[in-house]
PDB file of C-alpha atoms and ligand atoms in Angstrom:
ATOM      1  CA  UNK Z  81      25.595  41.404 -87.023  1.00  0.00           C
ATOM      2  CA  UNK Z  82      26.554  45.047 -87.044  1.00  0.00           C
ATOM      3  CA  UNK Z  83      28.050  46.387 -90.299  1.00  0.00           C
ATOM      4  CA  UNK Z  84      30.581  49.230 -90.417  1.00  0.00           C
ATOM      5  CA  UNK Z  85      31.152  51.052 -93.718  1.00  0.00           C
ATOM      6  CA  UNK Z  86      34.634  52.465 -93.510  1.00  0.00           C
ATOM      7  CA  UNK Z  87      37.941  53.504 -95.088  1.00  0.00           C
ATOM      8  CA  UNK Z  88      40.944  52.339 -93.047  1.00  0.00           C
ATOM      9  CA  UNK Z  89      43.107  55.517 -93.089  1.00  0.00           C
ATOM     10  CA  UNK Z  90      40.118  57.562 -91.852  1.00  0.00           C
ATOM     11  CA  UNK Z  91      40.406  58.845 -88.296  1.00  0.00           C
ATOM     12  CA  UNK Z  92      36.635  59.217 -88.184  1.00  0.00           C
ATOM     13  CA  UNK Z  93      36.262  55.542 -89.058  1.00  0.00           C
ATOM     14  CA  UNK Z  94      39.033  54.595 -86.629  1.00  0.00           C
ATOM     15  CA  UNK Z  95      37.109  56.172 -83.732  1.00  0.00           C
ATOM     16  CA  UNK Z  96      34.313  53.670 -84.301  1.00  0.00           C
ATOM     17  CA  UNK Z  97      36.642  50.691 -84.842  1.00  0.00           C
ATOM     18  CA  UNK Z  98      38.497  51.553 -81.632  1.00  0.00           C
ATOM     19  CA  UNK Z  99      35.367  51.854 -79.490  1.00  0.00           C
ATOM     20  CA  UNK Z 100      33.718  48.702 -80.894  1.00  0.00           C
ATOM     21  CA  UNK Z 101      36.941  46.768 -80.279  1.00  0.00           C
ATOM     22  CA  UNK Z 102      37.284  48.084 -76.739  1.00  0.00           C
ATOM     23  CA  UNK Z 103      33.642  47.226 -76.044  1.00  0.00           C
ATOM     24  CA  UNK Z 104      34.094  43.749 -77.549  1.00  0.00           C
ATOM     25  CA  UNK Z 105      31.274  44.303 -80.066  1.00  0.00           C
ATOM     26  CA  UNK Z 106      31.812  42.238 -83.244  1.00  0.00           C
ATOM     27  CA  UNK Z 107      31.141  43.854 -86.609  1.00  0.00           C
ATOM     28  CA  UNK Z 108      31.441  43.188 -90.299  1.00  0.00           C
ATOM     29  CA  UNK Z 109      33.714  45.680 -92.034  1.00  0.00           C
ATOM     30  CA  UNK Z 110      32.773  46.934 -95.518  1.00  0.00           C
ATOM     31  CA  UNK Z 111      35.591  48.998 -96.986  1.00  0.00           C
ATOM     32  CA  UNK Z 112      34.768  51.686 -99.533  1.00  0.00           C
ATOM     33  CA  UNK Z 113      37.052  53.292-102.125  1.00  0.00           C
ATOM     34  CA  UNK Z 114      36.281  56.899-101.204  1.00  0.00           C
ATOM     35  CA  UNK Z 115      38.667  58.617-103.630  1.00  0.00           C
ATOM     36  CA  UNK Z 116      39.147  56.549-106.817  1.00  0.00           C
ATOM     37  CA  UNK Z 117      35.708  55.004-107.296  1.00  0.00           C
ATOM     38  CA  UNK Z 118      33.943  57.546-105.043  1.00  0.00           C
ATOM     39  CA  UNK Z 119      31.896  54.709-103.567  1.00  0.00           C
ATOM     40  CA  UNK Z 120      30.610  57.030-100.812  1.00  0.00           C
ATOM     41  CA  UNK Z 121      28.655  58.904-103.492  1.00  0.00           C
ATOM     42  CA  UNK Z 122      27.005  55.900-105.171  1.00  0.00           C
ATOM     43  CA  UNK Z 123      23.183  55.754-105.077  1.00  0.00           C
ATOM     44  CA  UNK Z 124      23.448  52.571-102.961  1.00  0.00           C
ATOM     45  CA  UNK Z 125      25.572  54.232-100.318  1.00  0.00           C
ATOM     46  CA  UNK Z 126      23.643  57.521-100.379  1.00  0.00           C
ATOM     47  CA  UNK Z 127      20.568  55.475 -99.449  1.00  0.00           C
ATOM     48  CA  UNK Z 128      22.452  54.525 -96.270  1.00  0.00           C
ATOM     49  CA  UNK Z 129      24.025  57.929 -95.539  1.00  0.00           C
ATOM     50  CA  UNK Z 130      22.560  60.800 -97.591  1.00  0.00           C
ATOM     51  CA  UNK Z 131      25.625  62.843 -96.625  1.00  0.00           C
ATOM     52  CA  UNK Z 132      27.843  60.427 -98.580  1.00  0.00           C
ATOM     53  CA  UNK Z 133      30.544  59.823 -96.004  1.00  0.00           C
ATOM     54  CA  UNK Z 134      32.012  57.063 -93.867  1.00  0.00           C
ATOM     55  CA  UNK Z 135      31.808  55.982 -91.095  1.00  0.00           C
ATOM     56  CA  UNK Z 136      28.279  54.655 -91.271  1.00  0.00           C
ATOM     57  CA  UNK Z 137      26.928  51.676 -89.343  1.00  0.00           C
ATOM     58  CA  UNK Z 138      24.028  49.395 -90.098  1.00  0.00           C
ATOM     59  CA  UNK Z 139      22.459  48.344 -86.804  1.00  0.00           C
ATOM     60  CA  UNK Z 140      20.938  44.911 -86.230  1.00  0.00           C
ATOM     61  CA  UNK Z 141      17.433  46.227 -87.033  1.00  0.00           C
ATOM     62  CA  UNK Z 142      18.576  47.679 -90.373  1.00  0.00           C
ATOM     63  CA  UNK Z 143      18.781  51.316 -89.229  1.00  0.00           C
ATOM     64  CA  UNK Z 144      21.784  53.249 -90.557  1.00  0.00           C
ATOM     65  CA  UNK Z 145      23.586  55.639 -88.214  1.00  0.00           C
ATOM     66  CA  UNK Z 146      26.264  58.049 -89.432  1.00  0.00           C
ATOM     67  CA  UNK Z 147      28.496  60.849 -88.085  1.00  0.00           C
ATOM     68  CA  UNK Z 148      31.391  59.314 -86.173  1.00  0.00           C
ATOM     69  CA  UNK Z 149      30.718  61.044 -82.870  1.00  0.00           C
ATOM     70  CA  UNK Z 150      27.009  60.157 -82.916  1.00  0.00           C
ATOM     71  CA  UNK Z 151      28.024  56.529 -83.480  1.00  0.00           C
ATOM     72  CA  UNK Z 152      30.446  56.747 -80.532  1.00  0.00           C
ATOM     73  CA  UNK Z 153      27.693  58.191 -78.342  1.00  0.00           C
ATOM     74  CA  UNK Z 154      25.235  55.462 -79.320  1.00  0.00           C
ATOM     75  CA  UNK Z 155      27.539  52.562 -78.480  1.00  0.00           C
ATOM     76  CA  UNK Z 156      29.108  54.177 -75.401  1.00  0.00           C
ATOM     77  CA  UNK Z 157      25.780  54.958 -73.735  1.00  0.00           C
ATOM     78  CA  UNK Z 158      25.363  52.747 -70.669  1.00  0.00           C
ATOM     79  CA  UNK Z 159      29.051  51.748 -70.630  1.00  0.00           C
ATOM     80  CA  UNK Z 160      32.091  53.164 -68.797  1.00  0.00           C
ATOM     81  CA  UNK Z 161      33.029  54.990 -72.025  1.00  0.00           C
ATOM     82  CA  UNK Z 162      30.290  57.596 -71.361  1.00  0.00           C
ATOM     83  CA  UNK Z 163      29.883  58.969 -67.827  1.00  0.00           C
ATOM     84  CA  UNK Z 164      26.424  58.758 -66.254  1.00  0.00           C
ATOM     85  CA  UNK Z 165      26.289  62.233 -64.682  1.00  0.00           C
ATOM     86  CA  UNK Z 166      24.314  64.997 -66.408  1.00  0.00           C
ATOM     87  CA  UNK Z 167      27.184  67.481 -66.411  1.00  0.00           C
ATOM     88  CA  UNK Z 168      29.811  64.901 -67.408  1.00  0.00           C
ATOM     89  CA  UNK Z 169      27.694  63.723 -70.353  1.00  0.00           C
ATOM     90  CA  UNK Z 170      27.360  67.331 -71.501  1.00  0.00           C
ATOM     91  CA  UNK Z 171      31.119  67.787 -71.113  1.00  0.00           C
ATOM     92  CA  UNK Z 172      31.683  64.751 -73.318  1.00  0.00           C
ATOM     93  CA  UNK Z 173      29.397  66.341 -75.926  1.00  0.00           C
ATOM     94  CA  UNK Z 174      31.289  69.613 -75.523  1.00  0.00           C
ATOM     95  CA  UNK Z 175      34.534  67.899 -76.566  1.00  0.00           C
ATOM     96  CA  UNK Z 176      32.839  65.899 -79.344  1.00  0.00           C
ATOM     97  CA  UNK Z 177      31.523  69.152 -80.845  1.00  0.00           C
ATOM     98  CA  UNK Z 178      34.901  70.824 -80.329  1.00  0.00           C
ATOM     99  CA  UNK Z 179      36.509  67.953 -82.201  1.00  0.00           C
ATOM    100  CA  UNK Z 180      34.177  68.311 -85.165  1.00  0.00           C
ATOM    101  CA  UNK Z 181      34.181  72.117 -85.383  1.00  0.00           C
ATOM    102  CA  UNK Z 182      37.603  73.254 -84.166  1.00  0.00           C
ATOM    103  CA  UNK Z 183      39.916  70.245 -84.583  1.00  0.00           C
ATOM    104  CA  UNK Z 184      38.983  67.783 -87.359  1.00  0.00           C
ATOM    105  CA  UNK Z 185      38.349  70.425 -90.079  1.00  0.00           C
ATOM    106  CA  UNK Z 186      41.960  71.581 -89.587  1.00  0.00           C
ATOM    107  CA  UNK Z 187      44.137  68.696 -88.431  1.00  0.00           C
ATOM    108  CA  UNK Z 188      42.380  65.909 -90.341  1.00  0.00           C
ATOM    109  CA  UNK Z 189      42.036  67.976 -93.505  1.00  0.00           C
ATOM    110  CA  UNK Z 190      45.712  69.022 -93.590  1.00  0.00           C
ATOM    111  CA  UNK Z 191      46.739  65.412 -92.916  1.00  0.00           C
ATOM    112  CA  UNK Z 192      44.547  64.210 -95.796  1.00  0.00           C
ATOM    113  CA  UNK Z 193      46.063  66.814 -98.147  1.00  0.00           C
ATOM    114  CA  UNK Z 194      49.549  65.504 -97.297  1.00  0.00           C
ATOM    115  CA  UNK Z 195      48.666  61.816 -97.314  1.00  0.00           C
ATOM    116  CA  UNK Z 196      46.552  61.746-100.469  1.00  0.00           C
ATOM    117  CA  UNK Z 197      48.487  64.125-102.749  1.00  0.00           C
ATOM    118  CA  UNK Z 198      46.059  67.043-102.458  1.00  0.00           C
ATOM    119  CA  UNK Z 199      48.481  69.628-101.059  1.00  0.00           C
ATOM    120  CA  UNK Z 200      49.207  71.559-104.257  1.00  0.00           C
ATOM    121  CA  UNK Z 201      45.568  72.101-105.163  1.00  0.00           C
ATOM    122  CA  UNK Z 202      44.927  73.447-101.649  1.00  0.00           C
ATOM    123  CA  UNK Z 203      48.138  75.440-101.170  1.00  0.00           C
ATOM    124  CA  UNK Z 204      46.283  78.791-100.827  1.00  0.00           C
ATOM    125  CA  UNK Z 205      44.227  77.460 -97.901  1.00  0.00           C
ATOM    126  CA  UNK Z 206      47.061  75.723 -96.076  1.00  0.00           C
ATOM    127  CA  UNK Z 207      48.274  78.517 -93.742  1.00  0.00           C
ATOM    128  CA  UNK Z 208      44.811  79.119 -92.285  1.00  0.00           C
ATOM    129  CA  UNK Z 209      44.188  75.394 -91.855  1.00  0.00           C
ATOM    130  CA  UNK Z 210      47.537  74.925 -90.083  1.00  0.00           C
ATOM    131  CA  UNK Z 211      46.808  77.908 -87.830  1.00  0.00           C
ATOM    132  CA  UNK Z 212      43.437  76.414 -86.883  1.00  0.00           C
ATOM    133  CA  UNK Z 213      45.058  73.068 -86.108  1.00  0.00           C
ATOM    134  CA  UNK Z 214      47.605  74.625 -83.754  1.00  0.00           C
ATOM    135  CA  UNK Z 215      44.822  76.613 -82.063  1.00  0.00           C
ATOM    136  CA  UNK Z 216      43.003  73.338 -81.337  1.00  0.00           C
ATOM    137  CA  UNK Z 217      46.200  71.752 -80.002  1.00  0.00           C
ATOM    138  CA  UNK Z 218      46.638  74.795 -77.737  1.00  0.00           C
ATOM    139  CA  UNK Z 219      43.162  74.337 -76.285  1.00  0.00           C
ATOM    140  CA  UNK Z 220      43.874  70.655 -75.663  1.00  0.00           C
ATOM    141  CA  UNK Z 221      47.260  71.397 -74.085  1.00  0.00           C
ATOM    142  CA  UNK Z 222      45.869  73.857 -71.560  1.00  0.00           C
ATOM    143  CA  UNK Z 223      43.032  71.483 -70.607  1.00  0.00           C
ATOM    144  CA  UNK Z 224      45.287  68.438 -70.292  1.00  0.00           C
ATOM    145  CA  UNK Z 225      48.013  70.285 -68.360  1.00  0.00           C
ATOM    146  CA  UNK Z 226      45.925  69.683 -65.229  1.00  0.00           C
ATOM    147  CA  UNK Z 227      44.132  66.448 -66.177  1.00  0.00           C
ATOM    148  CA  UNK Z 228      44.757  62.869 -67.274  1.00  0.00           C
ATOM    149  CA  UNK Z 229      41.728  62.607 -69.584  1.00  0.00           C
ATOM    150  CA  UNK Z 230      39.258  65.066 -71.086  1.00  0.00           C
ATOM    151  CA  UNK Z 231      36.267  64.452 -68.800  1.00  0.00           C
ATOM    152  CA  UNK Z 232      35.968  63.370 -65.160  1.00  0.00           C
ATOM    153  CA  UNK Z 233      39.537  61.998 -65.031  1.00  0.00           C
ATOM    154  CA  UNK Z 234      38.376  58.884 -66.891  1.00  0.00           C
ATOM    155  CA  UNK Z 235      38.991  57.564 -70.392  1.00  0.00           C
ATOM    156  CA  UNK Z 236      35.819  58.174 -72.441  1.00  0.00           C
ATOM    157  CA  UNK Z 237      34.614  58.700 -75.991  1.00  0.00           C
ATOM    158  CA  UNK Z 238      35.804  62.321 -75.663  1.00  0.00           C
ATOM    159  CA  UNK Z 239      39.346  60.914 -75.592  1.00  0.00           C
ATOM    160  CA  UNK Z 240      38.641  58.496 -78.447  1.00  0.00           C
ATOM    161  CA  UNK Z 241      37.238  61.280 -80.657  1.00  0.00           C
ATOM    162  CA  UNK Z 242      40.189  63.592 -80.034  1.00  0.00           C
ATOM    163  CA  UNK Z 243      42.830  60.868 -80.161  1.00  0.00           C
ATOM    164  CA  UNK Z 244      41.834  59.772 -83.676  1.00  0.00           C
ATOM    165  CA  UNK Z 245      43.377  62.664 -85.580  1.00  0.00           C
ATOM    166  CA  UNK Z 246      45.704  64.060 -82.883  1.00  0.00           C
ATOM    167  CA  UNK Z 247      47.831  60.903 -82.841  1.00  0.00           C
ATOM    168  CA  UNK Z 248      48.391  61.170 -86.594  1.00  0.00           C
ATOM    169  CA  UNK Z 249      48.745  64.988 -86.658  1.00  0.00           C
ATOM    170  CA  UNK Z 250      52.426  64.604 -87.517  1.00  0.00           C
ATOM    171  CA  UNK Z 251      51.360  62.989 -90.830  1.00  0.00           C
ATOM    172  CA  UNK Z 252      49.982  66.471 -91.549  1.00  0.00           C
ATOM    173  CA  UNK Z 253      53.356  67.975 -90.515  1.00  0.00           C
ATOM    174  CA  UNK Z 254      51.984  69.343 -87.238  1.00  0.00           C
ATOM    175  CA  UNK Z 255      54.783  69.512 -84.672  1.00  0.00           C
ATOM    176  CA  UNK Z 256      53.602  68.101 -81.336  1.00  0.00           C
ATOM    177  CA  UNK Z 257      56.883  68.875 -79.531  1.00  0.00           C
ATOM    178  CA  UNK Z 258      55.534  72.085 -77.902  1.00  0.00           C
ATOM    179  CA  UNK Z 259      52.533  70.159 -76.499  1.00  0.00           C
ATOM    180  CA  UNK Z 260      53.913  67.902 -73.723  1.00  0.00           C
ATOM    181  CA  UNK Z 261      50.562  67.401 -71.988  1.00  0.00           C
ATOM    182  CA  UNK Z 262      48.994  66.326 -75.290  1.00  0.00           C
ATOM    183  CA  UNK Z 263      51.867  63.910 -75.942  1.00  0.00           C
ATOM    184  CA  UNK Z 264      51.577  62.398 -72.442  1.00  0.00           C
ATOM    185  CA  UNK Z 265      47.805  61.999 -72.941  1.00  0.00           C
ATOM    186  CA  UNK Z 266      48.375  60.288 -76.329  1.00  0.00           C
ATOM    187  CA  UNK Z 267      50.537  57.741 -74.508  1.00  0.00           C
ATOM    188  CA  UNK Z 268      47.897  57.203 -71.828  1.00  0.00           C
ATOM    189  CA  UNK Z 269      45.199  56.617 -74.456  1.00  0.00           C
ATOM    190  CA  UNK Z 270      47.404  54.170 -76.379  1.00  0.00           C
ATOM    191  CA  UNK Z 271      47.889  52.146 -73.170  1.00  0.00           C
ATOM    192  CA  UNK Z 272      44.156  51.577 -72.607  1.00  0.00           C
ATOM    193  CA  UNK Z 273      43.007  47.925 -72.714  1.00  0.00           C
ATOM    194  CA  UNK Z 274      42.227  46.540 -76.216  1.00  0.00           C
ATOM    195  CA  UNK Z 275      43.712  49.564 -77.956  1.00  0.00           C
ATOM    196  CA  UNK Z 276      44.198  49.095 -81.715  1.00  0.00           C
ATOM    197  CA  UNK Z 277      46.244  51.096 -84.224  1.00  0.00           C
ATOM    198  CA  UNK Z 278      44.518  53.165 -86.897  1.00  0.00           C
ATOM    199  CA  UNK Z 279      44.970  50.965 -89.953  1.00  0.00           C
ATOM    200  CA  UNK Z 280      44.010  47.658 -88.354  1.00  0.00           C
ATOM    201  CA  UNK Z 281      40.402  46.544 -88.340  1.00  0.00           C
TER     202      UNK Z 281
HETATM  203  N1  GSH N1048      31.602  64.597 -89.713  1.00  0.00           N
HETATM  204  C1  GSH N1048      31.769  63.291 -90.328  1.00  0.00           C
HETATM  205  C2  GSH N1048      32.923  63.383 -91.329  1.00  0.00           C
HETATM  206  C3  GSH N1048      33.036  62.118 -92.143  1.00  0.00           C
HETATM  207  C4  GSH N1048      34.044  62.281 -93.263  1.00  0.00           C
HETATM  208  O1  GSH N1048      34.525  63.375 -93.578  1.00  0.00           O
HETATM  209  N2  GSH N1048      34.331  61.139 -93.904  1.00  0.00           N
HETATM  210  C5  GSH N1048      35.259  61.146 -94.993  1.00  0.00           C
HETATM  211  C6  GSH N1048      36.448  60.239 -94.674  1.00  0.00           C
HETATM  212  S1  GSH N1048      37.264  60.768 -93.205  1.00  0.00           S
HETATM  213  C7  GSH N1048      34.571  60.601 -96.240  1.00  0.00           C
HETATM  214  O2  GSH N1048      33.785  59.683 -96.160  1.00  0.00           O
HETATM  215  N3  GSH N1048      34.859  61.158 -97.414  1.00  0.00           N
HETATM  216  C8  GSH N1048      34.335  60.652 -98.635  1.00  0.00           C
HETATM  217  C9  GSH N1048      33.417  61.605 -99.333  1.00  0.00           C
HETATM  218  O3  GSH N1048      33.323  62.781 -98.898  1.00  0.00           O
HETATM  219  O4  GSH N1048      32.818  61.175-100.325  1.00  0.00           O
HETATM  220  C10 GSH N1048      32.045  62.233 -89.265  1.00  0.00           C
HETATM  221  O5  GSH N1048      32.603  62.582 -88.209  1.00  0.00           O
HETATM  222  O6  GSH N1048      31.696  61.063 -89.468  1.00  0.00           O
END
């Protein structure tokens, strides 16, 4: 049986839970206390992921795979969640890299500061982080203004990766009102078969 090491409020972990659920792949969930006990930095967990972060999966053969978007790519390959065409696969990667470089470090980080009482200690960095988050939302809005989904007009792991933290951006006090195409896309993603909310395993 597949094992997923996770922390339920994590959008990165949620990406994996959402895809596995939509694919109907069963898994055992191992929840870690990432803040209090810092279980992601224990020697036992570092042996699984030397980068000390969830999500991390243990595959049936004992191999550990980490980095949320790499995990999405692994399980989506050969399924409708990853297009087969050369260009479309590269476009999915394009949005997965965008999510990790231009979206998650802003929107997810600001959300975490609000949700986990870390705002005061990061006050000096907040304006730049918020600016970066709105820049990412602007990129998404212009792309989605003419499309239903990020790649090839089909729901894919590009949508899952970007949905994870965009749909909880308001927990980081991001205002989604000026982004109607993003809001309409959020609704389309939430209506996909076997969709689950972020805190449910
Ligand atoms: N780029 C990584 C980011 C993973 C990440 O930042 N995980 C956070 C929770 S969202 C974590 O495990 N933090 C605990 C720690 O840093 O010890 C991914 O997409 O999987």
